[in-house]
Coordinates of C-alpha atoms in Angstrom, one line a residue:
X30 CA 0.0 0.0 0.0
X31 CA 2.9 2.4 0.8
X32 CA 4.2 1.8 -2.7
X33 CA 0.8 2.7 -4.1
X34 CA 0.9 6.0 -2.3
X35 CA 4.4 6.7 -3.7
X36 CA 3.2 5.9 -7.2
X37 CA 0.3 8.2 -6.8
X38 CA 2.6 10.9 -5.5
X39 CA 4.9 10.3 -8.4
X40 CA 1.9 10.6 -10.8
X41 CA 1.1 14.1 -9.3
X42 CA 4.7 15.2 -9.7
X43 CA 4.7 13.8 -13.3
X44 CA 1.7 15.9 -14.0
X45 CA 3.4 19.0 -12.6
X46 CA 6.5 18.1 -14.6
X47 CA 4.5 17.7 -17.7
X48 CA 3.1 21.3 -17.4
X49 CA 6.6 22.5 -16.9
X50 CA 8.1 20.4 -19.7
X51 CA 5.4 21.6 -22.2
X52 CA 6.8 25.2 -21.9
X53 CA 10.5 24.2 -21.8
X54 CA 12.7 25.2 -24.7
X55 CA 15.4 22.6 -24.1
X56 CA 14.9 19.1 -25.5
X57 CA 16.9 17.7 -22.5
X58 CA 14.0 18.8 -20.2
X59 CA 11.5 16.9 -22.4
X60 CA 13.8 13.9 -22.3
X61 CA 14.1 14.2 -18.6
X62 CA 10.3 14.1 -18.3
X63 CA 10.3 11.0 -20.5
X64 CA 12.8 9.3 -18.2
X65 CA 10.6 10.1 -15.2
X66 CA 7.6 8.6 -17.0
X67 CA 9.5 5.4 -17.9
X68 CA 10.9 5.0 -14.4
X69 CA 7.5 5.4 -12.9
X70 CA 6.1 2.7 -15.2
X71 CA 9.1 0.4 -14.5
X72 CA 8.7 0.7 -10.8
X73 CA 5.0 -0.4 -11.0
X74 CA 5.7 -3.4 -13.4
X75 CA 9.2 -4.4 -12.2
X76 CA 10.5 -5.3 -15.7
X77 CA 14.2 -5.4 -16.1
X78 CA 14.4 -4.0 -19.6
X79 CA 12.2 -1.0 -18.8
X80 CA 14.2 -0.4 -15.6
X81 CA 17.5 -0.5 -17.4
X82 CA 16.2 1.8 -20.0
X83 CA 15.1 4.4 -17.4
X84 CA 18.4 4.2 -15.4
X85 CA 20.6 4.3 -18.6
X86 CA 18.7 7.1 -20.1
X87 CA 19.0 9.2 -17.0
X88 CA 22.7 8.7 -16.8
X89 CA 23.0 9.4 -20.5
X90 CA 21.2 12.8 -20.0
X91 CA 23.5 13.6 -17.2
X92 CA 26.6 12.9 -19.4
X93 CA 25.0 15.0 -22.2
X94 CA 24.5 17.9 -19.8
X95 CA 28.2 17.7 -18.6
X96 CA 29.4 17.7 -22.2
X97 CA 27.4 20.8 -23.1
X98 CA 27.7 23.1 -20.1
X99 CA 25.5 25.8 -21.7
X100 CA 22.5 23.5 -21.9
X101 CA 19.8 23.1 -19.3
X102 CA 19.6 19.4 -18.3
X103 CA 16.3 19.6 -16.5
X104 CA 14.1 21.9 -14.5
X105 CA 13.2 21.7 -10.8
X106 CA 9.7 20.3 -11.2
X107 CA 10.7 17.8 -13.9
X108 CA 14.0 16.9 -12.0
X109 CA 12.0 16.3 -8.8
X110 CA 9.6 14.0 -10.6
X111 CA 12.4 12.1 -12.2
X112 CA 14.2 11.8 -8.8
X113 CA 11.2 10.4 -7.1
X114 CA 10.4 8.0 -9.9
X115 CA 14.0 6.7 -9.9
X116 CA 14.0 6.4 -6.1
X117 CA 10.8 4.3 -6.3
X118 CA 12.6 2.2 -8.9
X119 CA 15.6 1.8 -6.5
X120 CA 13.2 0.5 -3.9
X121 CA 11.5 -1.9 -6.2
X122 CA 14.7 -3.3 -7.7
X123 CA 16.2 -3.8 -4.2
X124 CA 13.1 -5.7 -3.1
X125 CA 13.3 -8.0 -6.1
X126 CA 17.1 -8.3 -6.5
X127 CA 18.3 -11.9 -6.4
X128 CA 21.6 -12.1 -8.3
X129 CA 24.3 -9.8 -9.4
X130 CA 22.1 -8.5 -12.3
X131 CA 19.5 -7.3 -9.9
X132 CA 22.0 -5.6 -7.7
X133 CA 23.8 -4.0 -10.6
X134 CA 20.5 -2.5 -11.8
X135 CA 19.9 -1.2 -8.3
X136 CA 23.4 0.4 -8.2
X137 CA 22.9 2.0 -11.7
X138 CA 19.5 3.4 -10.7
X139 CA 20.9 4.8 -7.4
X140 CA 23.8 6.4 -9.3
X141 CA 21.3 8.0 -11.7
X142 CA 19.5 9.6 -8.7
X143 CA 22.7 10.9 -7.1
X144 CA 23.8 12.5 -10.4
X145 CA 20.6 14.3 -11.0
X146 CA 21.6 17.6 -9.3
X147 CA 24.4 17.9 -11.9
X148 CA 21.8 18.7 -14.6
X149 CA 20.6 21.8 -12.6
X150 CA 24.0 23.4 -12.9
X151 CA 26.5 24.1 -10.2
X152 CA 25.4 26.4 -7.4
X153 CA 26.0 26.9 -3.7
X154 CA 23.1 24.5 -3.0
X155 CA 24.6 21.7 -5.2
X156 CA 26.4 19.9 -2.3
X157 CA 23.2 19.9 -0.3
X158 CA 21.2 18.5 -3.2
X159 CA 23.8 15.8 -3.8
X160 CA 23.8 14.8 -0.1
X161 CA 20.0 14.7 -0.3
X162 CA 19.9 12.4 -3.2
X163 CA 22.5 10.1 -1.5
X164 CA 20.2 9.9 1.6
X165 CA 17.2 9.4 -0.6
X166 CA 18.8 6.5 -2.4
X167 CA 20.1 5.0 0.9
X168 CA 16.6 5.1 2.4
X169 CA 15.1 3.5 -0.8
X170 CA 17.7 0.7 -0.5
X171 CA 17.0 0.2 3.2
X172 CA 13.2 0.1 2.7
X173 CA 13.6 -2.2 -0.3
X174 CA 15.9 -4.5 1.7
X175 CA 13.4 -4.6 4.6
X176 CA 10.5 -5.5 2.3
X177 CA 12.7 -8.1 0.7
X178 CA 13.4 -9.7 4.1
X179 CA 9.7 -9.6 4.9
X180 CA 8.9 -11.4 1.6
X181 CA 11.5 -14.0 2.4
X182 CA 10.1 -14.5 5.9
X183 CA 6.6 -14.9 4.5
X184 CA 7.7 -17.5 2.0
X185 CA 9.6 -19.4 4.6
X186 CA 6.6 -19.4 6.9
X187 CA 4.4 -20.8 4.1
X188 CA 7.0 -23.4 3.3
X189 CA 7.2 -24.5 6.9
X190 CA 3.4 -24.8 7.1
X191 CA 3.4 -26.9 4.0
X192 CA 6.2 -29.1 5.3
X193 CA 4.4 -29.7 8.5
X194 CA 1.2 -30.7 6.6
X195 CA 3.2 -33.1 4.4
X196 CA 4.8 -34.7 7.5
X197 CA 1.5 -35.1 9.2
X198 CA 0.0 -36.8 6.1
X199 CA 3.1 -39.0 5.9
X200 CA 2.7 -40.0 9.5
X201 CA -1.0 -40.9 9.0
X202 CA -0.1 -43.0 5.9
X203 CA 2.7 -44.8 7.7
X204 CA 0.9 -45.4 11.0
X205 CA -2.6 -46.2 9.8
X206 CA -2.7 -47.4 6.1
X207 CA 0.7 -49.1 6.1
X208 CA -0.2 -50.9 9.3
X209 CA -3.4 -52.4 7.9
X210 CA -1.8 -53.4 4.6
X211 CA 1.0 -55.1 6.5
X212 CA -1.5 -57.0 8.5
X213 CA -3.2 -58.1 5.3
X214 CA 0.1 -59.4 3.8
X215 CA 1.0 -61.3 7.0
X216 CA -2.4 -62.9 7.2
X217 CA -2.2 -63.9 3.5
X218 CA 1.2 -65.5 4.1
X219 CA -0.2 -67.4 7.0
X220 CA -3.1 -68.6 5.0
X221 CA -0.8 -69.9 2.3
X222 CA 1.2 -71.8 4.9
X223 CA -1.8 -73.6 6.3
X224 CA -3.5 -74.3 3.0
X225 CA -3.7 -78.0 2.2
X226 CA -2.7 -79.6 -1.0
X227 CA -6.3 -79.9 -2.0
X228 CA -6.6 -76.1 -2.2
X229 CA -4.9 -75.9 -5.6
X230 CA -7.0 -73.0 -6.7
X231 CA -6.7 -71.1 -3.5
X232 CA -2.9 -70.7 -3.5
X233 CA -2.6 -68.6 -6.7
X234 CA -5.4 -66.3 -5.4
X235 CA -3.6 -65.9 -2.1
X236 CA -0.3 -65.3 -3.9
X237 CA -1.9 -62.6 -5.9
X238 CA -3.3 -60.9 -2.8
X239 CA 0.2 -61.1 -1.1
X240 CA 1.8 -59.6 -4.2
X241 CA -0.7 -56.8 -4.4
X242 CA -0.2 -56.1 -0.7
X243 CA 3.6 -56.1 -1.1
X244 CA 3.4 -53.7 -4.0
X245 CA 1.0 -51.5 -2.1
X246 CA 3.5 -51.3 0.8
X247 CA 6.3 -50.4 -1.6
X248 CA 4.2 -47.7 -3.2
X249 CA 3.3 -46.4 0.3
X250 CA 6.9 -46.2 1.3
X251 CA 7.8 -44.3 -1.8
X252 CA 4.9 -41.9 -1.2
X253 CA 5.9 -41.4 2.4
X254 CA 9.4 -40.6 1.3
X255 CA 8.1 -38.1 -1.3
X256 CA 6.0 -36.4 1.4
X257 CA 8.9 -36.2 3.8
X258 CA 11.3 -34.8 1.2
X259 CA 11.4 -31.1 0.6
X260 CA 10.2 -30.3 -2.9
X261 CA 13.3 -28.2 -3.7
X262 CA 15.6 -31.0 -2.5
X263 CA 13.7 -33.5 -4.6
X264 CA 14.0 -31.3 -7.7
X265 CA 17.7 -30.9 -7.1
X266 CA 18.1 -34.7 -6.8
X267 CA 16.1 -35.2 -10.0
X268 CA 18.4 -32.8 -11.8
X269 CA 21.5 -34.7 -10.4
X270 CA 20.0 -37.9 -11.8
X271 CA 20.3 -36.4 -15.3
X272 CA 16.9 -37.5 -16.6
X273 CA 14.7 -35.0 -14.7
X274 CA 12.7 -37.8 -13.1
X275 CA 13.2 -39.1 -9.6
X276 CA 12.8 -42.8 -8.8
X277 CA 11.0 -42.0 -5.6
X278 CA 7.9 -40.5 -7.2
X279 CA 5.2 -43.2 -7.4
X280 CA 3.7 -42.0 -10.7
X281 CA 2.2 -44.7 -13.0
X282 CA 2.7 -44.2 -16.7
X283 CA 1.6 -45.8 -20.0
X284 CA 3.8 -48.9 -19.7
X285 CA 2.4 -49.7 -16.2
X286 CA -1.0 -50.5 -17.8
X287 CA 0.3 -53.9 -18.8
X288 CA 1.4 -54.7 -15.3
X289 CA -2.0 -53.5 -13.9
X290 CA -3.9 -56.0 -16.2
X291 CA -1.4 -58.8 -15.3
X292 CA -2.1 -58.3 -11.6
X293 CA -5.8 -58.2 -12.2
X294 CA -5.6 -61.6 -13.8
X295 CA -4.4 -63.0 -10.5
X296 CA -7.5 -61.9 -8.6
X297 CA -10.3 -63.0 -11.0
X298 CA -11.5 -66.3 -12.3
X299 CA -12.5 -65.1 -15.7
X300 CA -10.5 -64.3 -18.8
X301 CA -8.8 -60.9 -18.9
X302 CA -7.7 -59.4 -22.2
X303 CA -5.6 -56.3 -23.0
X304 CA -6.5 -55.0 -26.5
X305 CA -4.9 -52.2 -28.4
X306 CA -1.5 -50.7 -27.9
X307 CA -0.8 -49.1 -24.5
X308 CA 2.1 -47.2 -26.2
X309 CA -0.6 -44.9 -27.7
X310 CA -0.7 -43.3 -24.2
X311 CA 3.0 -42.6 -24.2
X312 CA 2.5 -39.2 -26.0
X313 CA 0.2 -38.0 -23.4
X314 CA 1.6 -35.7 -20.7
X315 CA 2.4 -37.4 -17.4
X316 CA -0.8 -36.2 -15.7
X317 CA -2.9 -37.5 -18.6
X318 CA -1.2 -40.9 -18.3
X319 CA -1.8 -41.0 -14.6
X320 CA -5.4 -40.1 -15.0
X321 CA -6.1 -42.9 -17.5
X322 CA -4.1 -45.4 -15.4
X323 CA -6.1 -44.5 -12.2
X324 CA -9.4 -44.6 -14.1
X325 CA -8.5 -48.1 -15.4
X326 CA -7.4 -49.2 -11.9
X327 CA -10.7 -47.9 -10.4
X328 CA -12.8 -49.6 -13.0
X329 CA -11.0 -53.0 -12.5
X330 CA -11.4 -52.6 -8.7
X331 CA -15.2 -52.1 -9.2
X332 CA -15.3 -55.1 -11.5
X333 CA -13.7 -57.3 -8.9
X334 CA -16.1 -55.9 -6.3
X335 CA -19.4 -56.1 -8.2
X336 CA -18.8 -58.7 -10.8
X337 CA -16.2 -61.1 -9.5
X338 CA -17.6 -64.0 -11.5
X339 CA -17.5 -62.2 -14.9
X340 CA -16.4 -64.6 -17.6
X341 CA -14.6 -61.9 -19.6
X342 CA -13.0 -58.6 -18.8
X343 CA -11.5 -56.5 -21.6
X344 CA -9.2 -53.5 -21.3
X345 CA -8.8 -51.8 -24.7
X346 CA -6.7 -48.8 -25.7
X347 CA -8.5 -47.0 -28.5
X348 CA -7.1 -44.1 -30.6
X349 CA -9.9 -42.4 -32.5
X350 CA -9.2 -39.1 -34.4
X351 CA -7.9 -36.5 -31.9
X352 CA -8.7 -38.6 -28.8
X353 CA -7.3 -41.7 -27.0
X354 CA -9.5 -43.8 -24.7
X355 CA -9.1 -46.7 -22.4
X356 CA -12.3 -48.8 -22.3
X357 CA -12.9 -51.4 -19.5
X358 CA -15.7 -53.8 -20.2
X359 CA -16.9 -56.8 -18.2
X360 CA -19.4 -59.5 -19.3
X361 CA -21.3 -59.5 -16.0
X362 CA -22.6 -62.7 -14.5
X363 CA -25.5 -64.9 -15.5
X364 CA -28.6 -63.7 -13.8
X365 CA -26.9 -60.8 -12.2
X366 CA -28.9 -57.6 -11.6
X367 CA -28.0 -54.7 -13.8
X368 CA -26.1 -52.2 -11.8
X369 CA -27.0 -48.5 -11.6
X370 CA -24.4 -45.8 -12.4
X371 CA -22.2 -45.0 -9.5
X372 CA -23.0 -41.9 -7.5
X373 CA -22.9 -40.3 -4.1
X374 CA -25.9 -42.2 -2.9
X375 CA -24.4 -45.6 -3.5
X376 CA -20.7 -45.0 -3.2
X377 CA -18.6 -44.7 -6.4
X378 CA -16.6 -41.8 -5.1
X379 CA -13.5 -43.2 -6.9
X380 CA -15.2 -42.8 -10.3
X381 CA -16.4 -39.4 -9.3
X382 CA -12.9 -38.3 -8.5
X383 CA -11.6 -39.8 -11.8
X384 CA -14.3 -37.9 -13.8
X385 CA -13.3 -34.7 -12.1
X386 CA -9.6 -35.3 -12.9
X387 CA -10.3 -36.1 -16.6
X388 CA -12.7 -33.1 -16.9
X389 CA -9.8 -30.9 -15.7
X390 CA -7.6 -32.3 -18.5
X391 CA -10.2 -31.7 -21.2
X392 CA -11.4 -35.3 -21.2
X393 CA -14.4 -37.3 -20.1
X394 CA -15.4 -40.4 -18.2
X395 CA -18.5 -42.5 -19.1
X396 CA -19.8 -45.4 -17.2
X397 CA -22.9 -47.5 -17.7
X398 CA -24.5 -50.9 -18.6
X399 CA -23.1 -52.7 -21.6
X400 CA -25.1 -55.9 -22.4
X401 CA -25.2 -58.0 -19.3
X402 CA -22.1 -56.3 -17.9
X403 CA -20.7 -52.8 -17.5
X404 CA -18.4 -50.5 -19.4
X405 CA -16.2 -47.6 -18.3
X406 CA -14.6 -45.4 -20.9
X407 CA -12.0 -42.8 -20.0
X408 CA -11.1 -40.4 -22.8
X409 CA -8.5 -37.6 -23.2
X410 CA -7.5 -35.4 -26.2
X411 CA -4.3 -36.8 -27.9
X412 CA -1.5 -34.1 -28.0
X413 CA -0.5 -35.0 -31.5
X414 CA -3.9 -34.2 -32.9
X415 CA -3.3 -30.5 -32.9
X416 CA 0.1 -30.8 -34.6
X417 CA -1.4 -33.1 -37.3
X418 CA -4.2 -30.6 -37.9
X419 CA -1.7 -27.8 -38.6
X420 CA 0.1 -29.7 -41.4

């Protein structure tokens, strides 16, 4: 808000300077007013190019005045407006300075402010004016540094809050979810040990449950590690790996669809088919691949829950025009009651979440009866469609 008041004050002085510049005979006075206007604009938008243009032009006008002693470099109203606009620019560049380029811009702008009295011509008041501009620049740097520190403290506080939230979620995942999944794996291992030789069909099912539980635990550990790792540190580690992707991030992609179908074959008695080419999904952005994978995972989970005796389950990757889809279809069970679309009244929150995720990516999710069974179709726009249309 304080900067807003300064900008308003600078605007008033610019208006006064404009009235004075309009009647000035020296082109340097008009140029000085132009520098003031550019500096005021640069301080409000904080653009490096505009800021350098203002500081460089001001110093150039000062040099031109020194080389032509008989000329008038500026007038008091215009010079005051330029000094205030440049001072505001010093404050802004100090607040946003990060590297040597930012600090060099601050130094050049402050030097332009200090040299402004030279354009008024030498007089007994010149030392006082120079001292005043030095103090003005120093105050601007001090205020800008204070604001910069406050900005850094605010960012650090937000980062600390986010880190605490991530650690809390990581604790909940580790203490609650991982505990129950571990219990499931141990119980399944015990069941396999006590199963008799006559239970030939039981052992593969228990083995699939054990494998799914072990994979869930591994994914949980990776997720907990991701949550407990600072995002900046993770990005740095990813950069050190050279490929920009960290092994710790549990993000399923196109090639994981084959493994998902393979695992599902172990928990169902019917035939499970994967049709089409999952590599069609490889051109999608990562969030698109994740969305289609999760939609397929949710659809297969619902099939195992609601139609465990289905004779046939098909997962098909379909490329049609500018879209790519994954369709999951089950044959249902003989005499089974046709299911209603999932909704809040009867659960199905997983598909609702998948529909929201796909909608956000410009896609869609359709679920409904198909013959005696059920079909779920997850669709996303294919990124190569736009490029092909431009050829």
